[in-house]
Amino acid sequence: MKQKIETDDAPKAKAILSQGIVSNGFIFVAGQVHSKPDGTIIEGPVETKLAQIMQNIEAVLKAGGTGLDDIVKATIYVTDMSQMPDLNKAYPTYFNDPLPVREAICVKELPLGATIEISVIATKP
């Protein structure tokens, strides 16, 4: 069984997508880019973009009954690998030990012209 997660505190998912899904004790959060809940893309340094992405992720997780410390896996998409050193400095500040497992993938483009997108899987207590 699966349950859809919806919140006004993160960007709306298109009609064919969900912001998140709860299934079998896990929460799957759709990829979040550096946009405000109204869809406006945030520009600026990597740390600023990451802060908005993590706010979006946290909002979806909260709506699903969990939080950042329950993330077990993250997938990070970037359009330029030169962003990774700054991401690697800021990203761990959002978590307590143990950090979630993660992978970083360089792609040609991301939705809405974003340069970073992160999707996560979390456990539901």
Tab-separated table of N, CA and C in Angstrom:
chain	number	residue	atom	x	y	z
A	1	MET	N	0.835	-1.184	0.000
A	1	MET	CA	0.000	0.000	0.000
A	1	MET	C	0.880	1.248	0.000
A	2	LYS	N	0.446	2.257	-0.705
A	2	LYS	CA	1.192	3.504	-0.722
A	2	LYS	C	0.252	4.677	-0.503
A	3	GLN	N	0.834	5.746	0.061
A	3	GLN	CA	0.073	6.938	0.392
A	3	GLN	C	0.803	8.152	-0.164
A	4	LYS	N	0.075	9.014	-0.830
A	4	LYS	CA	0.641	10.233	-1.410
A	4	LYS	C	0.863	11.284	-0.324
A	5	ILE	N	1.971	12.015	-0.423
A	5	ILE	CA	2.265	13.138	0.467
A	5	ILE	C	2.105	14.428	-0.323
A	6	GLU	N	1.383	15.375	0.260
A	6	GLU	CA	1.223	16.689	-0.365
A	6	GLU	C	1.385	17.765	0.701
A	7	THR	N	2.085	18.835	0.350
A	7	THR	CA	2.244	19.978	1.243
A	7	THR	C	2.354	21.259	0.430
A	8	ASP	N	1.849	22.330	0.992
A	8	ASP	CA	1.982	23.655	0.361
A	8	ASP	C	3.335	24.282	0.678
A	9	ASP	N	4.130	23.635	1.549
A	9	ASP	CA	5.416	24.186	1.983
A	9	ASP	C	6.583	23.780	1.084
A	10	ALA	N	6.284	23.100	-0.015
A	10	ALA	CA	7.289	22.718	-1.016
A	10	ALA	C	6.667	22.944	-2.388
A	11	PRO	N	7.500	23.043	-3.425
A	11	PRO	CA	6.943	23.252	-4.762
A	11	PRO	C	5.938	22.159	-5.129
A	12	LYS	N	4.862	22.566	-5.771
A	12	LYS	CA	3.822	21.636	-6.194
A	12	LYS	C	4.367	20.667	-7.241
A	13	ALA	N	3.893	19.447	-7.175
A	13	ALA	CA	4.246	18.453	-8.184
A	13	ALA	C	3.294	18.618	-9.364
A	14	LYS	N	3.796	18.379	-10.556
A	14	LYS	CA	2.944	18.422	-11.742
A	14	LYS	C	1.879	17.332	-11.614
A	15	ALA	N	0.821	17.415	-12.387
A	15	ALA	CA	-0.313	16.489	-12.287
A	15	ALA	C	0.097	15.021	-12.404
A	16	ILE	N	1.176	14.740	-13.112
A	16	ILE	CA	1.580	13.342	-13.310
A	16	ILE	C	2.575	12.867	-12.254
A	17	LEU	N	2.898	13.730	-11.262
A	17	LEU	CA	3.908	13.410	-10.260
A	17	LEU	C	3.351	13.560	-8.848
A	18	SER	N	4.111	13.063	-7.877
A	18	SER	CA	3.799	13.252	-6.463
A	18	SER	C	4.999	13.914	-5.796
A	19	GLN	N	4.762	14.728	-4.771
A	19	GLN	CA	5.867	15.300	-4.001
A	19	GLN	C	6.576	14.197	-3.223
A	20	GLY	N	5.791	13.268	-2.733
A	20	GLY	CA	6.353	12.156	-1.980
A	20	GLY	C	5.349	11.027	-1.863
A	21	ILE	N	5.874	9.862	-1.520
A	21	ILE	CA	5.047	8.659	-1.339
A	21	ILE	C	5.523	7.944	-0.084
A	22	VAL	N	4.581	7.497	0.742
A	22	VAL	CA	4.890	6.623	1.869
A	22	VAL	C	4.533	5.210	1.433
A	23	SER	N	5.482	4.284	1.608
A	23	SER	CA	5.237	2.891	1.243
A	23	SER	C	6.154	1.977	2.041
A	24	ASN	N	5.572	0.955	2.665
A	24	ASN	CA	6.331	-0.086	3.366
A	24	ASN	C	7.361	0.466	4.349
A	25	GLY	N	6.995	1.502	5.102
A	25	GLY	CA	7.888	2.047	6.120
A	25	GLY	C	8.931	3.024	5.602
A	26	PHE	N	8.836	3.393	4.337
A	26	PHE	CA	9.767	4.348	3.745
A	26	PHE	C	9.002	5.521	3.165
A	27	ILE	N	9.695	6.663	3.100
A	27	ILE	CA	9.169	7.832	2.398
A	27	ILE	C	10.106	8.119	1.238
A	28	PHE	N	9.538	8.210	0.066
A	28	PHE	CA	10.281	8.504	-1.153
A	28	PHE	C	9.925	9.934	-1.557
A	29	VAL	N	10.920	10.818	-1.557
A	29	VAL	CA	10.684	12.220	-1.895
A	29	VAL	C	11.174	12.475	-3.314
A	30	ALA	N	10.291	13.034	-4.115
A	30	ALA	CA	10.643	13.366	-5.497
A	30	ALA	C	11.795	14.357	-5.520
A	31	GLY	N	12.534	14.356	-6.603
A	31	GLY	CA	13.654	15.280	-6.748
A	31	GLY	C	13.223	16.714	-6.523
A	32	GLN	N	13.983	17.405	-5.693
A	32	GLN	CA	13.698	18.802	-5.374
A	32	GLN	C	14.821	19.670	-5.912
A	33	VAL	N	14.433	20.730	-6.608
A	33	VAL	CA	15.405	21.698	-7.113
A	33	VAL	C	15.353	22.938	-6.228
A	34	HIS	N	16.215	23.890	-6.503
A	34	HIS	CA	16.300	25.110	-5.696
A	34	HIS	C	15.248	26.124	-6.125
A	35	SER	N	13.983	25.757	-5.835
A	35	SER	CA	12.879	26.673	-6.096
A	35	SER	C	12.042	26.830	-4.841
A	36	LYS	N	11.466	28.003	-4.694
A	36	LYS	CA	10.563	28.273	-3.589
A	36	LYS	C	9.271	27.486	-3.812
A	37	PRO	N	8.436	27.372	-2.788
A	37	PRO	CA	7.166	26.673	-2.977
A	37	PRO	C	6.301	27.227	-4.111
A	38	ASP	N	6.465	28.517	-4.443
A	38	ASP	CA	5.686	29.087	-5.555
A	38	ASP	C	6.303	28.778	-6.927
A	39	GLY	N	7.422	28.059	-6.947
A	39	GLY	CA	8.049	27.665	-8.205
A	39	GLY	C	9.170	28.580	-8.668
A	40	THR	N	9.417	29.674	-7.964
A	40	THR	CA	10.480	30.610	-8.327
A	40	THR	C	11.848	29.995	-8.048
A	41	ILE	N	12.691	29.936	-9.068
A	41	ILE	CA	14.039	29.390	-8.909
A	41	ILE	C	14.904	30.358	-8.120
A	42	ILE	N	15.655	29.819	-7.154
A	42	ILE	CA	16.591	30.584	-6.339
A	42	ILE	C	17.951	30.561	-7.032
A	43	GLU	N	18.544	31.699	-7.198
A	43	GLU	CA	19.890	31.796	-7.757
A	43	GLU	C	20.875	32.087	-6.632
A	44	GLY	N	22.149	32.049	-6.940
A	44	GLY	CA	23.153	32.361	-5.937
A	44	GLY	C	24.138	31.216	-5.781
A	45	PRO	N	24.920	31.265	-4.705
A	45	PRO	CA	25.933	30.227	-4.499
A	45	PRO	C	25.297	28.877	-4.172
A	46	VAL	N	26.106	27.845	-4.288
A	46	VAL	CA	25.660	26.476	-4.031
A	46	VAL	C	24.996	26.364	-2.670
A	47	GLU	N	25.550	26.992	-1.647
A	47	GLU	CA	25.006	26.889	-0.287
A	47	GLU	C	23.575	27.430	-0.216
A	48	THR	N	23.301	28.506	-0.937
A	48	THR	CA	21.963	29.100	-0.968
A	48	THR	C	20.986	28.168	-1.671
A	49	LYS	N	21.421	27.614	-2.788
A	49	LYS	CA	20.581	26.673	-3.529
A	49	LYS	C	20.306	25.431	-2.685
A	50	LEU	N	21.346	24.909	-2.045
A	50	LEU	CA	21.191	23.723	-1.210
A	50	LEU	C	20.239	23.986	-0.050
A	51	ALA	N	20.315	25.166	0.550
A	51	ALA	CA	19.418	25.502	1.660
A	51	ALA	C	17.952	25.427	1.220
A	52	GLN	N	17.646	25.928	0.037
A	52	GLN	CA	16.264	25.876	-0.455
A	52	GLN	C	15.846	24.439	-0.750
A	53	ILE	N	16.735	23.675	-1.355
A	53	ILE	CA	16.421	22.273	-1.640
A	53	ILE	C	16.128	21.515	-0.347
A	54	MET	N	16.966	21.719	0.654
A	54	MET	CA	16.775	21.004	1.915
A	54	MET	C	15.501	21.461	2.622
A	55	GLN	N	15.128	22.739	2.493
A	55	GLN	CA	13.846	23.206	3.043
A	55	GLN	C	12.684	22.480	2.376
A	56	ASN	N	12.779	22.327	1.054
A	56	ASN	CA	11.728	21.627	0.313
A	56	ASN	C	11.632	20.164	0.749
A	57	ILE	N	12.773	19.515	0.837
A	57	ILE	CA	12.801	18.105	1.250
A	57	ILE	C	12.233	17.964	2.661
A	58	GLU	N	12.675	18.843	3.556
A	58	GLU	CA	12.213	18.779	4.940
A	58	GLU	C	10.695	18.971	5.028
A	59	ALA	N	10.138	19.853	4.196
A	59	ALA	CA	8.692	20.088	4.201
A	59	ALA	C	7.925	18.838	3.775
A	60	VAL	N	8.406	18.160	2.752
A	60	VAL	CA	7.736	16.941	2.294
A	60	VAL	C	7.863	15.848	3.356
A	61	LEU	N	9.058	15.714	3.920
A	61	LEU	CA	9.246	14.701	4.966
A	61	LEU	C	8.352	14.989	6.169
A	62	LYS	N	8.260	16.249	6.574
A	62	LYS	CA	7.422	16.615	7.718
A	62	LYS	C	5.960	16.257	7.435
A	63	ALA	N	5.508	16.541	6.226
A	63	ALA	CA	4.129	16.206	5.847
A	63	ALA	C	3.896	14.697	5.881
A	64	GLY	N	4.981	13.940	5.709
A	64	GLY	CA	4.890	12.483	5.766
A	64	GLY	C	5.158	11.905	7.141
A	65	GLY	N	5.434	12.775	8.123
A	65	GLY	CA	5.614	12.314	9.494
A	65	GLY	C	7.033	11.951	9.879
A	66	THR	N	8.013	12.529	9.212
A	66	THR	CA	9.412	12.229	9.524
A	66	THR	C	10.266	13.478	9.287
A	67	GLY	N	11.592	13.338	9.310
A	67	GLY	CA	12.454	14.495	9.138
A	67	GLY	C	13.787	14.144	8.501
A	68	LEU	N	14.659	15.124	8.427
A	68	LEU	CA	15.952	14.957	7.755
A	68	LEU	C	16.793	13.842	8.360
A	69	ASP	N	16.742	13.665	9.685
A	69	ASP	CA	17.570	12.631	10.316
A	69	ASP	C	17.117	11.213	9.982
A	70	ASP	N	15.955	11.086	9.346
A	70	ASP	CA	15.471	9.765	8.947
A	70	ASP	C	15.825	9.413	7.506
A	71	ILE	N	16.537	10.310	6.824
A	71	ILE	CA	16.970	10.027	5.447
A	71	ILE	C	18.048	8.952	5.471
A	72	VAL	N	17.871	7.929	4.642
A	72	VAL	CA	18.860	6.858	4.556
A	72	VAL	C	19.627	6.892	3.238
A	73	LYS	N	19.055	7.532	2.217
A	73	LYS	CA	19.726	7.585	0.920
A	73	LYS	C	19.364	8.878	0.209
A	74	ALA	N	20.354	9.503	-0.407
A	74	ALA	CA	20.143	10.717	-1.196
A	74	ALA	C	20.819	10.550	-2.553
A	75	THR	N	20.159	11.054	-3.562
A	75	THR	CA	20.744	11.104	-4.900
A	75	THR	C	20.814	12.572	-5.297
A	76	ILE	N	22.019	13.015	-5.624
A	76	ILE	CA	22.248	14.410	-5.994
A	76	ILE	C	22.569	14.471	-7.482
A	77	TYR	N	21.838	15.322	-8.183
A	77	TYR	CA	22.090	15.567	-9.600
A	77	TYR	C	22.626	16.985	-9.734
A	78	VAL	N	23.699	17.145	-10.485
A	78	VAL	CA	24.269	18.465	-10.751
A	78	VAL	C	24.511	18.610	-12.247
A	79	THR	N	24.492	19.839	-12.713
A	79	THR	CA	24.780	20.081	-14.127
A	79	THR	C	26.254	20.381	-14.352
A	80	ASP	N	27.011	20.525	-13.256
A	80	ASP	CA	28.435	20.828	-13.358
A	80	ASP	C	29.127	20.274	-12.114
A	81	MET	N	30.049	19.350	-12.303
A	81	MET	CA	30.725	18.714	-11.169
A	81	MET	C	31.565	19.690	-10.358
A	82	SER	N	31.834	20.865	-10.902
A	82	SER	CA	32.601	21.844	-10.133
A	82	SER	C	31.810	22.353	-8.920
A	83	GLN	N	30.514	22.071	-8.867
A	83	GLN	CA	29.688	22.432	-7.715
A	83	GLN	C	29.913	21.509	-6.520
A	84	MET	N	30.511	20.333	-6.767
A	84	MET	CA	30.609	19.314	-5.723
A	84	MET	C	31.455	19.717	-4.512
A	85	PRO	N	32.583	20.404	-4.659
A	85	PRO	CA	33.325	20.781	-3.451
A	85	PRO	C	32.487	21.631	-2.482
A	86	ASP	N	31.735	22.597	-3.005
A	86	ASP	CA	30.880	23.419	-2.141
A	86	ASP	C	29.720	22.602	-1.572
A	87	LEU	N	29.160	21.726	-2.389
A	87	LEU	CA	28.098	20.839	-1.892
A	87	LEU	C	28.631	19.940	-0.788
A	88	ASN	N	29.821	19.399	-0.988
A	88	ASN	CA	30.401	18.494	0.007
A	88	ASN	C	30.684	19.184	1.341
A	89	LYS	N	30.908	20.497	1.321
A	89	LYS	CA	31.107	21.249	2.564
A	89	LYS	C	29.776	21.487	3.278
A	90	ALA	N	28.768	21.891	2.540
A	90	ALA	CA	27.495	22.291	3.142
A	90	ALA	C	26.555	21.113	3.431
A	91	TYR	N	26.527	20.128	2.573
A	91	TYR	CA	25.575	19.020	2.679
A	91	TYR	C	25.592	18.322	4.039
A	92	PRO	N	26.757	17.966	4.600
A	92	PRO	CA	26.749	17.240	5.876
A	92	PRO	C	26.185	18.037	7.051
A	93	THR	N	26.117	19.358	6.930
A	93	THR	CA	25.623	20.170	8.043
A	93	THR	C	24.125	19.967	8.288
A	94	TYR	N	23.446	19.326	7.372
A	94	TYR	CA	22.008	19.094	7.508
A	94	TYR	C	21.682	17.794	8.248
A	95	PHE	N	22.715	17.019	8.606
A	95	PHE	CA	22.479	15.693	9.170
A	95	PHE	C	23.312	15.445	10.415
A	96	ASN	N	22.828	14.527	11.236
A	96	ASN	CA	23.610	13.958	12.332
A	96	ASN	C	24.191	12.642	11.841
A	97	ASP	N	25.179	12.120	12.547
A	97	ASP	CA	25.736	10.816	12.188
A	97	ASP	C	24.754	9.720	12.535
A	98	PRO	N	24.692	8.674	11.755
A	98	PRO	CA	25.428	8.486	10.512
A	98	PRO	C	24.770	9.247	9.355
A	99	LEU	N	25.622	9.765	8.480
A	99	LEU	CA	25.117	10.459	7.299
A	99	LEU	C	24.424	9.464	6.375
A	100	PRO	N	23.431	9.926	5.607
A	100	PRO	CA	22.797	9.039	4.628
A	100	PRO	C	23.817	8.615	3.558
A	101	VAL	N	23.606	7.437	2.990
A	101	VAL	CA	24.414	7.082	1.821
A	101	VAL	C	23.984	8.011	0.696
A	102	ARG	N	24.881	8.208	-0.257
A	102	ARG	CA	24.514	9.136	-1.323
A	102	ARG	C	25.337	8.868	-2.564
A	103	GLU	N	24.827	9.381	-3.650
A	103	GLU	CA	25.562	9.359	-4.909
A	103	GLU	C	25.358	10.702	-5.579
A	104	ALA	N	26.306	11.074	-6.407
A	104	ALA	CA	26.215	12.327	-7.160
A	104	ALA	C	26.364	11.994	-8.637
A	105	ILE	N	25.486	12.561	-9.421
A	105	ILE	CA	25.435	12.267	-10.852
A	105	ILE	C	25.426	13.590	-11.607
A	106	CYS	N	26.280	13.696	-12.603
A	106	CYS	CA	26.312	14.883	-13.445
A	106	CYS	C	25.411	14.649	-14.657
A	107	VAL	N	24.511	15.595	-14.893
A	107	VAL	CA	23.563	15.500	-15.999
A	107	VAL	C	23.666	16.750	-16.873
A	108	LYS	N	23.153	16.645	-18.070
A	108	LYS	CA	23.211	17.773	-18.994
A	108	LYS	C	22.300	18.920	-18.567
A	109	GLU	N	21.067	18.593	-18.153
A	109	GLU	CA	20.094	19.610	-17.780
A	109	GLU	C	19.225	19.097	-16.644
A	110	LEU	N	18.604	20.053	-15.925
A	110	LEU	CA	17.639	19.739	-14.876
A	110	LEU	C	16.388	20.578	-15.097
A	111	PRO	N	15.264	20.178	-14.506
A	111	PRO	CA	14.025	20.935	-14.688
A	111	PRO	C	14.158	22.393	-14.265
A	112	LEU	N	13.428	23.247	-14.950
A	112	LEU	CA	13.327	24.682	-14.647
A	112	LEU	C	14.652	25.425	-14.737
A	113	GLY	N	15.655	24.825	-15.386
A	113	GLY	CA	16.956	25.465	-15.495
A	113	GLY	C	17.779	25.377	-14.229
A	114	ALA	N	17.376	24.517	-13.284
A	114	ALA	CA	18.114	24.344	-12.031
A	114	ALA	C	19.484	23.733	-12.309
A	115	THR	N	20.393	23.910	-11.358
A	115	THR	CA	21.726	23.326	-11.487
A	115	THR	C	21.968	22.199	-10.485
A	116	ILE	N	21.051	22.053	-9.502
A	116	ILE	CA	21.145	20.997	-8.497
A	116	ILE	C	19.744	20.443	-8.251
A	117	GLU	N	19.657	19.127	-8.128
A	117	GLU	CA	18.413	18.465	-7.750
A	117	GLU	C	18.763	17.329	-6.804
A	118	ILE	N	17.963	17.140	-5.764
A	118	ILE	CA	18.219	16.070	-4.800
A	118	ILE	C	16.912	15.314	-4.545
A	119	SER	N	16.986	13.984	-4.606
A	119	SER	CA	15.875	13.136	-4.199
A	119	SER	C	16.353	12.292	-3.024
A	120	VAL	N	15.426	11.919	-2.141
A	120	VAL	CA	15.818	11.154	-0.953
A	120	VAL	C	14.832	10.028	-0.666
A	121	ILE	N	15.334	9.074	0.108
A	121	ILE	CA	14.517	8.018	0.691
A	121	ILE	C	14.753	8.086	2.189
A	122	ALA	N	13.667	8.085	2.957
A	122	ALA	CA	13.753	8.147	4.414
A	122	ALA	C	12.945	7.019	5.032
A	123	THR	N	13.299	6.664	6.247
A	123	THR	CA	12.495	5.691	6.982
A	123	THR	C	11.387	6.441	7.695
A	124	LYS	N	10.286	5.764	7.904
A	124	LYS	CA	9.175	6.360	8.635
A	124	LYS	C	9.083	5.680	9.981
A	125	PRO	N	9.356	6.447	11.064
A	125	PRO	CA	9.342	5.844	12.398
A	125	PRO	C	7.963	5.291	12.775
